[in-house]
Amino acid sequence: MEKFSLGNAVSLPAWETLCPEPFFTGETLKETLIGGQAFRWFWDCTNECWIGGWASHVVALRLNDQRLESARLTSQTTPDDILHYLGIDRVQPWIDQLPCNADPVLESLRQRWSSLSLLRQPAEETLLAFICSSNKQILQIRTMLHNLSIRFGTKIPGTPLSTLPDWKSLANVSEADLRACALGYRAAHIAGTAAFLRESPDFLRTINQLPLADASDALQRLPGVGPKVADCLLLFGYGFAEAFPVDTWIEKILKEKYPDLAKWNRVQLATFARIHFGKAGGLAQQWMFAEARTNK
DNA sequence: GTGCTACCTGG
DNA sequence: CAGGTAGCA
């Protein structure tokens, strides 16, 4: 278990079937929830389910004989909210756009990961999470976000979670107080981005309307956002399926699977990926990440 | 434009 | 060293 737990035993509302058709496996559900896109899902040993949230939503999820079930801990959350967040509807259309038939590497990844989903996460909290992510492992990112939510977020009644602070409130937090959440040098990036967004409150909402390259350039004007974090934001927070974040794991696995790329740098690898994997490359990226992460 | 290196923290 | 970025040769 992690050093921050869910606290006292959580009592859940009724379970309901979220999705009658089988979709996830235990493995793909887990990788979807805690495999590096989201950092606010926790395994509840007592109830044997995942509990987590986004924005002010908190839900429990489990597989019951392949059927996905949910228990809604926040009353305003609807089943459609959950399905929208989980993004299951996008998976098959995106798989259909990948060149699995032409590329045996992809085809073999598809066998294992075809029911992995890319979540539709709120852009604001995706930004916070991925500014924290630089030079950090998933566990440490989870700790930082947990600290931020406890310290500067709002307790969500009837649930073990607090919301993450919004950017407006982060603008009023000193860098020293941010550092106290174990953010290290990222505290300056958070403070700088909060100040930027205070001056341009609509900035994050304008990203949607831009083409991929322009959206990436715009995001990189934010302190703490470079090419890799920008791609994470575009893929996880804005639904650009073509965005292809290249981190150390992806760099390693790409160079293993495609030896000609041995001398390419990360930006070059991202360009290769957009050409080779195409419009849904981001999904291929997540398959590779899951493969690398679970084989380590 | 490309290629280093320092930067916080903790598993 | 770890799911990078910023600042400078």
Tab-separated table of N, CA and C in Angstrom, chain A residues 150-282:
chain	number	residue	atom	x	y	z
A	150	ILE	N	-5.189	17.868	-0.256
A	150	ILE	CA	-5.463	17.988	1.181
A	150	ILE	C	-5.236	19.423	1.648
A	151	ARG	N	-4.139	19.991	1.180
A	151	ARG	CA	-3.716	21.295	1.677
A	151	ARG	C	-4.544	22.432	1.072
A	152	PHE	N	-4.797	22.375	-0.222
A	152	PHE	CA	-5.401	23.527	-0.908
A	152	PHE	C	-6.705	23.216	-1.633
A	153	GLY	N	-7.122	21.952	-1.625
A	153	GLY	CA	-8.393	21.610	-2.261
A	153	GLY	C	-9.533	21.667	-1.255
A	154	THR	N	-10.666	21.101	-1.646
A	154	THR	CA	-11.854	21.113	-0.804
A	154	THR	C	-12.293	19.686	-0.539
A	155	LYS	N	-12.517	19.366	0.705
A	155	LYS	CA	-12.986	18.032	1.065
A	155	LYS	C	-14.308	17.747	0.350
A	156	ILE	N	-14.419	16.564	-0.250
A	156	ILE	CA	-15.669	16.181	-0.917
A	156	ILE	C	-16.471	15.336	0.061
A	157	PRO	N	-17.585	15.849	0.564
A	157	PRO	CA	-18.310	15.184	1.650
A	157	PRO	C	-18.721	13.756	1.279
A	158	GLY	N	-18.605	12.883	2.244
A	158	GLY	CA	-19.028	11.502	2.029
A	158	GLY	C	-18.054	10.679	1.209
A	159	THR	N	-16.881	11.221	0.944
A	159	THR	CA	-15.879	10.500	0.162
A	159	THR	C	-14.519	10.652	0.838
A	160	PRO	N	-13.583	9.787	0.493
A	160	PRO	CA	-12.241	9.937	1.080
A	160	PRO	C	-11.382	10.985	0.362
A	161	LEU	N	-11.885	11.635	-0.662
A	161	LEU	CA	-11.056	12.539	-1.465
A	161	LEU	C	-11.369	14.008	-1.225
A	162	SER	N	-10.375	14.828	-1.541
A	162	SER	CA	-10.575	16.267	-1.676
A	162	SER	C	-10.352	16.640	-3.128
A	163	THR	N	-10.994	17.710	-3.567
A	163	THR	CA	-10.731	18.171	-4.935
A	163	THR	C	-9.300	18.671	-5.026
A	164	LEU	N	-8.779	18.710	-6.245
A	164	LEU	CA	-7.516	19.422	-6.455
A	164	LEU	C	-7.823	20.915	-6.442
A	165	PRO	N	-6.885	21.734	-6.007
A	165	PRO	CA	-7.113	23.179	-6.072
A	165	PRO	C	-7.218	23.633	-7.531
A	166	ASP	N	-8.078	24.621	-7.788
A	166	ASP	CA	-8.115	25.170	-9.145
A	166	ASP	C	-6.997	26.203	-9.299
A	167	TRP	N	-6.789	26.644	-10.528
A	167	TRP	CA	-5.641	27.536	-10.795
A	167	TRP	C	-5.831	28.900	-10.168
A	168	LYS	N	-7.097	29.278	-10.036
A	168	LYS	CA	-7.378	30.563	-9.403
A	168	LYS	C	-6.885	30.565	-7.947
A	169	SER	N	-7.164	29.492	-7.237
A	169	SER	CA	-6.706	29.461	-5.846
A	169	SER	C	-5.204	29.222	-5.763
A	170	LEU	N	-4.646	28.491	-6.728
A	170	LEU	CA	-3.194	28.281	-6.703
A	170	LEU	C	-2.436	29.598	-6.880
A	171	ALA	N	-3.052	30.547	-7.551
A	171	ALA	CA	-2.402	31.846	-7.752
A	171	ALA	C	-2.197	32.570	-6.422
A	172	ASN	N	-2.945	32.183	-5.405
A	172	ASN	CA	-2.812	32.831	-4.097
A	172	ASN	C	-1.938	32.048	-3.120
A	173	VAL	N	-1.304	30.987	-3.609
A	173	VAL	CA	-0.463	30.177	-2.731
A	173	VAL	C	0.995	30.550	-2.969
A	174	SER	N	1.745	30.722	-1.901
A	174	SER	CA	3.156	31.086	-2.060
A	174	SER	C	3.968	29.892	-2.533
A	175	GLU	N	5.075	30.202	-3.172
A	175	GLU	CA	5.947	29.135	-3.651
A	175	GLU	C	6.436	28.271	-2.488
A	176	ALA	N	6.680	28.902	-1.353
A	176	ALA	CA	7.150	28.151	-0.180
A	176	ALA	C	6.087	27.143	0.278
A	177	ASP	N	4.827	27.561	0.274
A	177	ASP	CA	3.765	26.640	0.672
A	177	ASP	C	3.600	25.505	-0.330
A	178	LEU	N	3.841	25.812	-1.604
A	178	LEU	CA	3.798	24.747	-2.610
A	178	LEU	C	4.938	23.757	-2.378
A	179	ARG	N	6.094	24.290	-2.084
A	179	ARG	CA	7.237	23.404	-1.813
A	179	ARG	C	6.959	22.472	-0.647
A	180	ALA	N	6.164	22.941	0.283
A	180	ALA	CA	5.824	22.110	1.439
A	180	ALA	C	5.017	20.878	1.035
A	181	CYS	N	4.476	20.878	-0.178
A	181	CYS	CA	3.770	19.693	-0.687
A	181	CYS	C	4.726	18.747	-1.404
A	182	ALA	N	6.022	18.905	-1.173
A	182	ALA	CA	7.046	18.044	-1.767
A	182	ALA	C	7.150	18.219	-3.277
A	183	LEU	N	6.889	19.424	-3.740
A	183	LEU	CA	6.944	19.675	-5.183
A	183	LEU	C	8.357	19.972	-5.677
A	184	GLY	N	9.271	20.351	-4.777
A	184	GLY	CA	10.620	20.680	-5.207
A	184	GLY	C	10.614	21.847	-6.176
A	185	TYR	N	11.484	21.789	-7.190
A	185	TYR	CA	11.593	22.914	-8.130
A	185	TYR	C	10.326	23.126	-8.944
A	186	ARG	N	9.423	22.117	-8.947
A	186	ARG	CA	8.158	22.266	-9.688
A	186	ARG	C	7.261	23.324	-9.069
A	187	ALA	N	7.523	23.656	-7.792
A	187	ALA	CA	6.717	24.687	-7.129
A	187	ALA	C	6.785	26.003	-7.904
A	188	ALA	N	7.960	26.352	-8.396
A	188	ALA	CA	8.103	27.594	-9.161
A	188	ALA	C	7.307	27.515	-10.468
A	189	HIS	N	7.281	26.333	-11.071
A	189	HIS	CA	6.512	26.167	-12.312
A	189	HIS	C	5.014	26.320	-12.058
A	190	ILE	N	4.548	25.710	-10.963
A	190	ILE	CA	3.127	25.820	-10.613
A	190	ILE	C	2.776	27.282	-10.352
A	191	ALA	N	3.621	27.951	-9.565
A	191	ALA	CA	3.346	29.357	-9.250
A	191	ALA	C	3.359	30.205	-10.523
A	192	GLY	N	4.322	29.956	-11.395
A	192	GLY	CA	4.414	30.723	-12.639
A	192	GLY	C	3.224	30.481	-13.546
A	193	THR	N	2.800	29.237	-13.646
A	193	THR	CA	1.642	28.919	-14.481
A	193	THR	C	0.368	29.513	-13.883
A	194	ALA	N	0.256	29.460	-12.569
A	194	ALA	CA	-0.920	30.055	-11.917
A	194	ALA	C	-0.975	31.556	-12.196
A	195	ALA	N	0.185	32.227	-12.143
A	195	ALA	CA	0.220	33.665	-12.427
A	195	ALA	C	-0.143	33.943	-13.883
A	196	PHE	N	0.372	33.112	-14.778
A	196	PHE	CA	0.047	33.248	-16.205
A	196	PHE	C	-1.459	33.124	-16.423
A	197	LEU	N	-2.064	32.116	-15.815
A	197	LEU	CA	-3.487	31.862	-16.034
A	197	LEU	C	-4.366	32.905	-15.347
A	198	ARG	N	-3.821	33.526	-14.312
A	198	ARG	CA	-4.577	34.611	-13.677
A	198	ARG	C	-4.708	35.777	-14.652
A	199	GLU	N	-3.649	36.014	-15.450
A	199	GLU	CA	-3.696	37.099	-16.446
A	199	GLU	C	-4.493	36.699	-17.687
A	200	SER	N	-4.495	35.406	-18.006
A	200	SER	CA	-5.212	34.916	-19.198
A	200	SER	C	-6.148	33.785	-18.797
A	201	PRO	N	-7.253	34.133	-18.160
A	201	PRO	CA	-8.124	33.098	-17.576
A	201	PRO	C	-8.745	32.148	-18.619
A	202	ASP	N	-8.847	32.599	-19.868
A	202	ASP	CA	-9.468	31.739	-20.887
A	202	ASP	C	-8.451	30.909	-21.657
A	203	PHE	N	-7.188	31.057	-21.275
A	203	PHE	CA	-6.110	30.418	-22.049
A	203	PHE	C	-6.354	28.931	-22.302
A	204	LEU	N	-6.675	28.185	-21.255
A	204	LEU	CA	-6.804	26.731	-21.407
A	204	LEU	C	-7.982	26.362	-22.303
A	205	ARG	N	-9.009	27.208	-22.313
A	205	ARG	CA	-10.182	26.903	-23.143
A	205	ARG	C	-9.935	27.189	-24.620
A	206	THR	N	-8.925	28.003	-24.931
A	206	THR	CA	-8.673	28.314	-26.342
A	206	THR	C	-7.904	27.201	-27.054
A	207	ILE	N	-7.289	26.317	-26.286
A	207	ILE	CA	-6.421	25.287	-26.867
A	207	ILE	C	-7.184	24.345	-27.790
A	208	ASN	N	-8.418	24.013	-27.384
A	208	ASN	CA	-9.259	23.095	-28.157
A	208	ASN	C	-9.383	23.453	-29.628
A	209	GLN	N	-9.420	24.762	-29.892
A	209	GLN	CA	-9.742	25.194	-31.253
A	209	GLN	C	-8.526	25.225	-32.158
A	210	LEU	N	-7.344	24.986	-31.598
A	210	LEU	CA	-6.134	25.094	-32.399
A	210	LEU	C	-5.766	23.761	-33.031
A	211	PRO	N	-5.063	23.813	-34.181
A	211	PRO	CA	-4.477	22.575	-34.709
A	211	PRO	C	-3.369	22.088	-33.765
A	212	LEU	N	-3.043	20.802	-33.861
A	212	LEU	CA	-2.147	20.167	-32.905
A	212	LEU	C	-0.853	20.944	-32.643
A	213	ALA	N	-0.163	21.310	-33.711
A	213	ALA	CA	1.151	21.951	-33.538
A	213	ALA	C	1.027	23.292	-32.826
A	214	ASP	N	0.005	24.058	-33.191
A	214	ASP	CA	-0.200	25.359	-32.547
A	214	ASP	C	-0.608	25.186	-31.092
A	215	ALA	N	-1.439	24.191	-30.837
A	215	ALA	CA	-1.869	23.926	-29.465
A	215	ALA	C	-0.659	23.568	-28.604
A	216	SER	N	0.242	22.778	-29.158
A	216	SER	CA	1.448	22.389	-28.436
A	216	SER	C	2.325	23.611	-28.150
A	217	ASP	N	2.536	24.442	-29.155
A	217	ASP	CA	3.341	25.656	-28.954
A	217	ASP	C	2.722	26.546	-27.892
A	218	ALA	N	1.408	26.693	-27.935
A	218	ALA	CA	0.733	27.554	-26.965
A	218	ALA	C	0.945	27.015	-25.555
A	219	LEU	N	0.740	25.733	-25.363
A	219	LEU	CA	0.886	25.150	-24.031
A	219	LEU	C	2.308	25.307	-23.508
A	220	GLN	N	3.283	25.272	-24.421
A	220	GLN	CA	4.674	25.375	-23.997
A	220	GLN	C	5.063	26.789	-23.573
A	221	ARG	N	4.133	27.730	-23.696
A	221	ARG	CA	4.400	29.057	-23.117
A	221	ARG	C	4.240	29.022	-21.604
A	222	LEU	N	3.601	27.999	-21.083
A	222	LEU	CA	3.408	27.897	-19.630
A	222	LEU	C	4.686	27.388	-18.975
A	223	PRO	N	5.097	28.003	-17.868
A	223	PRO	CA	6.291	27.531	-17.165
A	223	PRO	C	6.121	26.086	-16.696
A	224	GLY	N	7.108	25.267	-16.962
A	224	GLY	CA	7.033	23.869	-16.555
A	224	GLY	C	6.452	22.961	-17.621
A	225	VAL	N	6.034	23.556	-18.745
A	225	VAL	CA	5.481	22.760	-19.842
A	225	VAL	C	6.448	22.785	-21.019
A	226	GLY	N	7.060	21.649	-21.296
A	226	GLY	CA	7.916	21.472	-22.464
A	226	GLY	C	7.207	20.555	-23.439
A	227	PRO	N	7.924	20.023	-24.421
A	227	PRO	CA	7.287	19.206	-25.458
A	227	PRO	C	6.586	17.952	-24.918
A	228	LYS	N	7.186	17.284	-23.969
A	228	LYS	CA	6.598	16.036	-23.472
A	228	LYS	C	5.326	16.309	-22.678
A	229	VAL	N	5.395	17.247	-21.755
A	229	VAL	CA	4.215	17.566	-20.952
A	229	VAL	C	3.100	18.109	-21.851
A	230	ALA	N	3.460	18.922	-22.838
A	230	ALA	CA	2.440	19.438	-23.760
A	230	ALA	C	1.715	18.286	-24.446
A	231	ASP	N	2.458	17.280	-24.889
A	231	ASP	CA	1.816	16.131	-25.537
A	231	ASP	C	0.899	15.381	-24.570
A	232	CYS	N	1.310	15.256	-23.311
A	232	CYS	CA	0.438	14.620	-22.319
A	232	CYS	C	-0.863	15.402	-22.155
A	233	LEU	N	-0.756	16.717	-22.105
A	233	LEU	CA	-1.947	17.549	-21.943
A	233	LEU	C	-2.866	17.401	-23.149
A	234	LEU	N	-2.269	17.400	-24.330
A	234	LEU	CA	-3.083	17.299	-25.545
A	234	LEU	C	-3.781	15.951	-25.612
A	235	LEU	N	-3.086	14.895	-25.230
A	235	LEU	CA	-3.662	13.550	-25.316
A	235	LEU	C	-4.657	13.270	-24.192
A	236	PHE	N	-4.275	13.577	-22.965
A	236	PHE	CA	-5.103	13.186	-21.811
A	236	PHE	C	-6.131	14.252	-21.439
A	237	GLY	N	-5.828	15.505	-21.702
A	237	GLY	CA	-6.702	16.582	-21.261
A	237	GLY	C	-7.537	17.205	-22.377
A	238	TYR	N	-7.089	17.028	-23.624
A	238	TYR	CA	-7.783	17.689	-24.728
A	238	TYR	C	-8.262	16.722	-25.806
A	239	GLY	N	-7.961	15.448	-25.675
A	239	GLY	CA	-8.487	14.476	-26.624
A	239	GLY	C	-7.866	14.491	-28.002
A	240	PHE	N	-6.655	15.051	-28.132
A	240	PHE	CA	-5.942	14.961	-29.412
A	240	PHE	C	-5.314	13.566	-29.505
A	241	ALA	N	-5.952	12.672	-30.258
A	241	ALA	CA	-5.462	11.293	-30.319
A	241	ALA	C	-4.098	11.189	-30.982
A	242	GLU	N	-3.736	12.196	-31.741
A	242	GLU	CA	-2.477	12.144	-32.488
A	242	GLU	C	-1.268	12.499	-31.629
A	243	ALA	N	-1.510	13.164	-30.491
A	243	ALA	CA	-0.385	13.565	-29.629
A	243	ALA	C	0.341	12.321	-29.128
A	244	PHE	N	1.654	12.391	-29.094
A	244	PHE	CA	2.472	11.210	-28.797
A	244	PHE	C	3.579	11.595	-27.821
A	245	PRO	N	3.287	11.553	-26.522
A	245	PRO	CA	4.306	11.925	-25.533
A	245	PRO	C	5.471	10.941	-25.557
A	246	VAL	N	6.678	11.468	-25.619
A	246	VAL	CA	7.867	10.614	-25.596
A	246	VAL	C	8.617	10.839	-24.288
A	247	ASP	N	8.498	9.887	-23.382
A	247	ASP	CA	9.255	9.943	-22.135
A	247	ASP	C	10.355	8.892	-22.209
A	248	THR	N	11.056	8.693	-21.089
A	248	THR	CA	12.186	7.753	-21.144
A	248	THR	C	11.729	6.333	-21.481
A	249	TRP	N	10.541	5.948	-20.980
A	249	TRP	CA	10.044	4.603	-21.275
A	249	TRP	C	9.765	4.423	-22.761
A	250	ILE	N	9.075	5.404	-23.311
A	250	ILE	CA	8.702	5.312	-24.719
A	250	ILE	C	9.942	5.389	-25.607
A	251	GLU	N	10.875	6.236	-25.198
A	251	GLU	CA	12.120	6.333	-25.948
A	251	GLU	C	12.819	4.972	-25.992
A	252	LYS	N	12.872	4.327	-24.844
A	252	LYS	CA	13.539	3.040	-24.753
A	252	LYS	C	12.832	1.986	-25.604
A	253	ILE	N	11.526	1.911	-25.480
A	253	ILE	CA	10.804	0.844	-26.178
A	253	ILE	C	10.783	1.092	-27.686
A	254	LEU	N	10.687	2.365	-28.102
A	254	LEU	CA	10.726	2.661	-29.536
A	254	LEU	C	12.061	2.225	-30.133
A	255	LYS	N	13.143	2.516	-29.399
A	255	LYS	CA	14.463	2.173	-29.928
A	255	LYS	C	14.699	0.667	-29.938
A	256	GLU	N	14.063	-0.039	-29.013
A	256	GLU	CA	14.148	-1.501	-29.042
A	256	GLU	C	13.395	-2.082	-30.227
A	257	LYS	N	12.183	-1.587	-30.419
A	257	LYS	CA	11.319	-2.179	-31.445
A	257	LYS	C	11.675	-1.713	-32.856
A	258	TYR	N	12.224	-0.501	-32.938
A	258	TYR	CA	12.566	0.057	-34.259
A	258	TYR	C	14.025	0.508	-34.218
A	259	PRO	N	14.965	-0.428	-34.429
A	259	PRO	CA	16.395	-0.150	-34.221
A	259	PRO	C	16.935	1.013	-35.056
A	260	ASP	N	16.313	1.321	-36.185
A	260	ASP	CA	16.795	2.438	-36.994
A	260	ASP	C	16.717	3.769	-36.252
A	261	LEU	N	15.925	3.822	-35.182
A	261	LEU	CA	15.713	5.083	-34.475
A	261	LEU	C	16.753	5.336	-33.380
A	262	ALA	N	17.756	4.456	-33.313
A	262	ALA	CA	18.686	4.478	-32.186
A	262	ALA	C	19.259	5.860	-31.863
A	263	LYS	N	19.536	6.657	-32.871
A	263	LYS	CA	20.205	7.938	-32.614
A	263	LYS	C	19.254	9.127	-32.574
A	264	TRP	N	17.977	8.895	-32.626
A	264	TRP	CA	17.032	10.012	-32.692
A	264	TRP	C	16.782	10.583	-31.300
A	265	ASN	N	16.588	11.886	-31.231
A	265	ASN	CA	16.229	12.484	-29.946
A	265	ASN	C	14.700	12.461	-29.760
A	266	ARG	N	14.247	12.950	-28.615
A	266	ARG	CA	12.831	12.784	-28.273
A	266	ARG	C	11.879	13.524	-29.208
A	267	VAL	N	12.261	14.720	-29.576
A	267	VAL	CA	11.380	15.474	-30.468
A	267	VAL	C	11.310	14.786	-31.829
A	268	GLN	N	12.457	14.267	-32.262
A	268	GLN	CA	12.473	13.539	-33.539
A	268	GLN	C	11.635	12.272	-33.461
A	269	LEU	N	11.709	11.590	-32.308
A	269	LEU	CA	10.903	10.378	-32.140
A	269	LEU	C	9.406	10.697	-32.191
A	270	ALA	N	9.033	11.835	-31.603
A	270	ALA	CA	7.618	12.225	-31.641
A	270	ALA	C	7.169	12.481	-33.082
A	271	THR	N	8.063	13.053	-33.863
A	271	THR	CA	7.740	13.292	-35.272
A	271	THR	C	7.599	11.981	-36.036
A	272	PHE	N	8.541	11.075	-35.811
A	272	PHE	CA	8.433	9.742	-36.404
A	272	PHE	C	7.085	9.121	-36.061
A	273	ALA	N	6.704	9.240	-34.784
A	273	ALA	CA	5.475	8.591	-34.323
A	273	ALA	C	4.256	9.160	-35.039
A	274	ARG	N	4.230	10.468	-35.209
A	274	ARG	CA	3.063	11.061	-35.889
A	274	ARG	C	2.947	10.562	-37.318
A	275	ILE	N	4.099	10.364	-37.956
A	275	ILE	CA	4.060	9.878	-39.335
A	275	ILE	C	3.729	8.385	-39.375
A	276	HIS	N	4.399	7.611	-38.528
A	276	HIS	CA	4.252	6.161	-38.599
A	276	HIS	C	2.933	5.667	-38.010
A	277	PHE	N	2.542	6.202	-36.838
A	277	PHE	CA	1.342	5.687	-36.163
A	277	PHE	C	0.088	6.448	-36.555
A	278	GLY	N	0.246	7.682	-36.981
A	278	GLY	CA	-0.886	8.410	-37.544
A	278	GLY	C	-1.817	9.025	-36.526
A	279	LYS	N	-3.072	9.166	-36.948
A	279	LYS	CA	-4.065	9.970	-36.226
A	279	LYS	C	-4.358	9.477	-34.816
A	280	ALA	N	-4.122	8.203	-34.547
A	280	ALA	CA	-4.416	7.663	-33.214
A	280	ALA	C	-3.145	7.180	-32.530
A	281	GLY	N	-2.034	7.805	-32.888
A	281	GLY	CA	-0.751	7.404	-32.316
A	281	GLY	C	-0.725	7.426	-30.795
A	282	GLY	N	-1.483	8.339	-30.221
A	282	GLY	CA	-1.503	8.434	-28.763
A	282	GLY	C	-1.949	7.146	-28.096
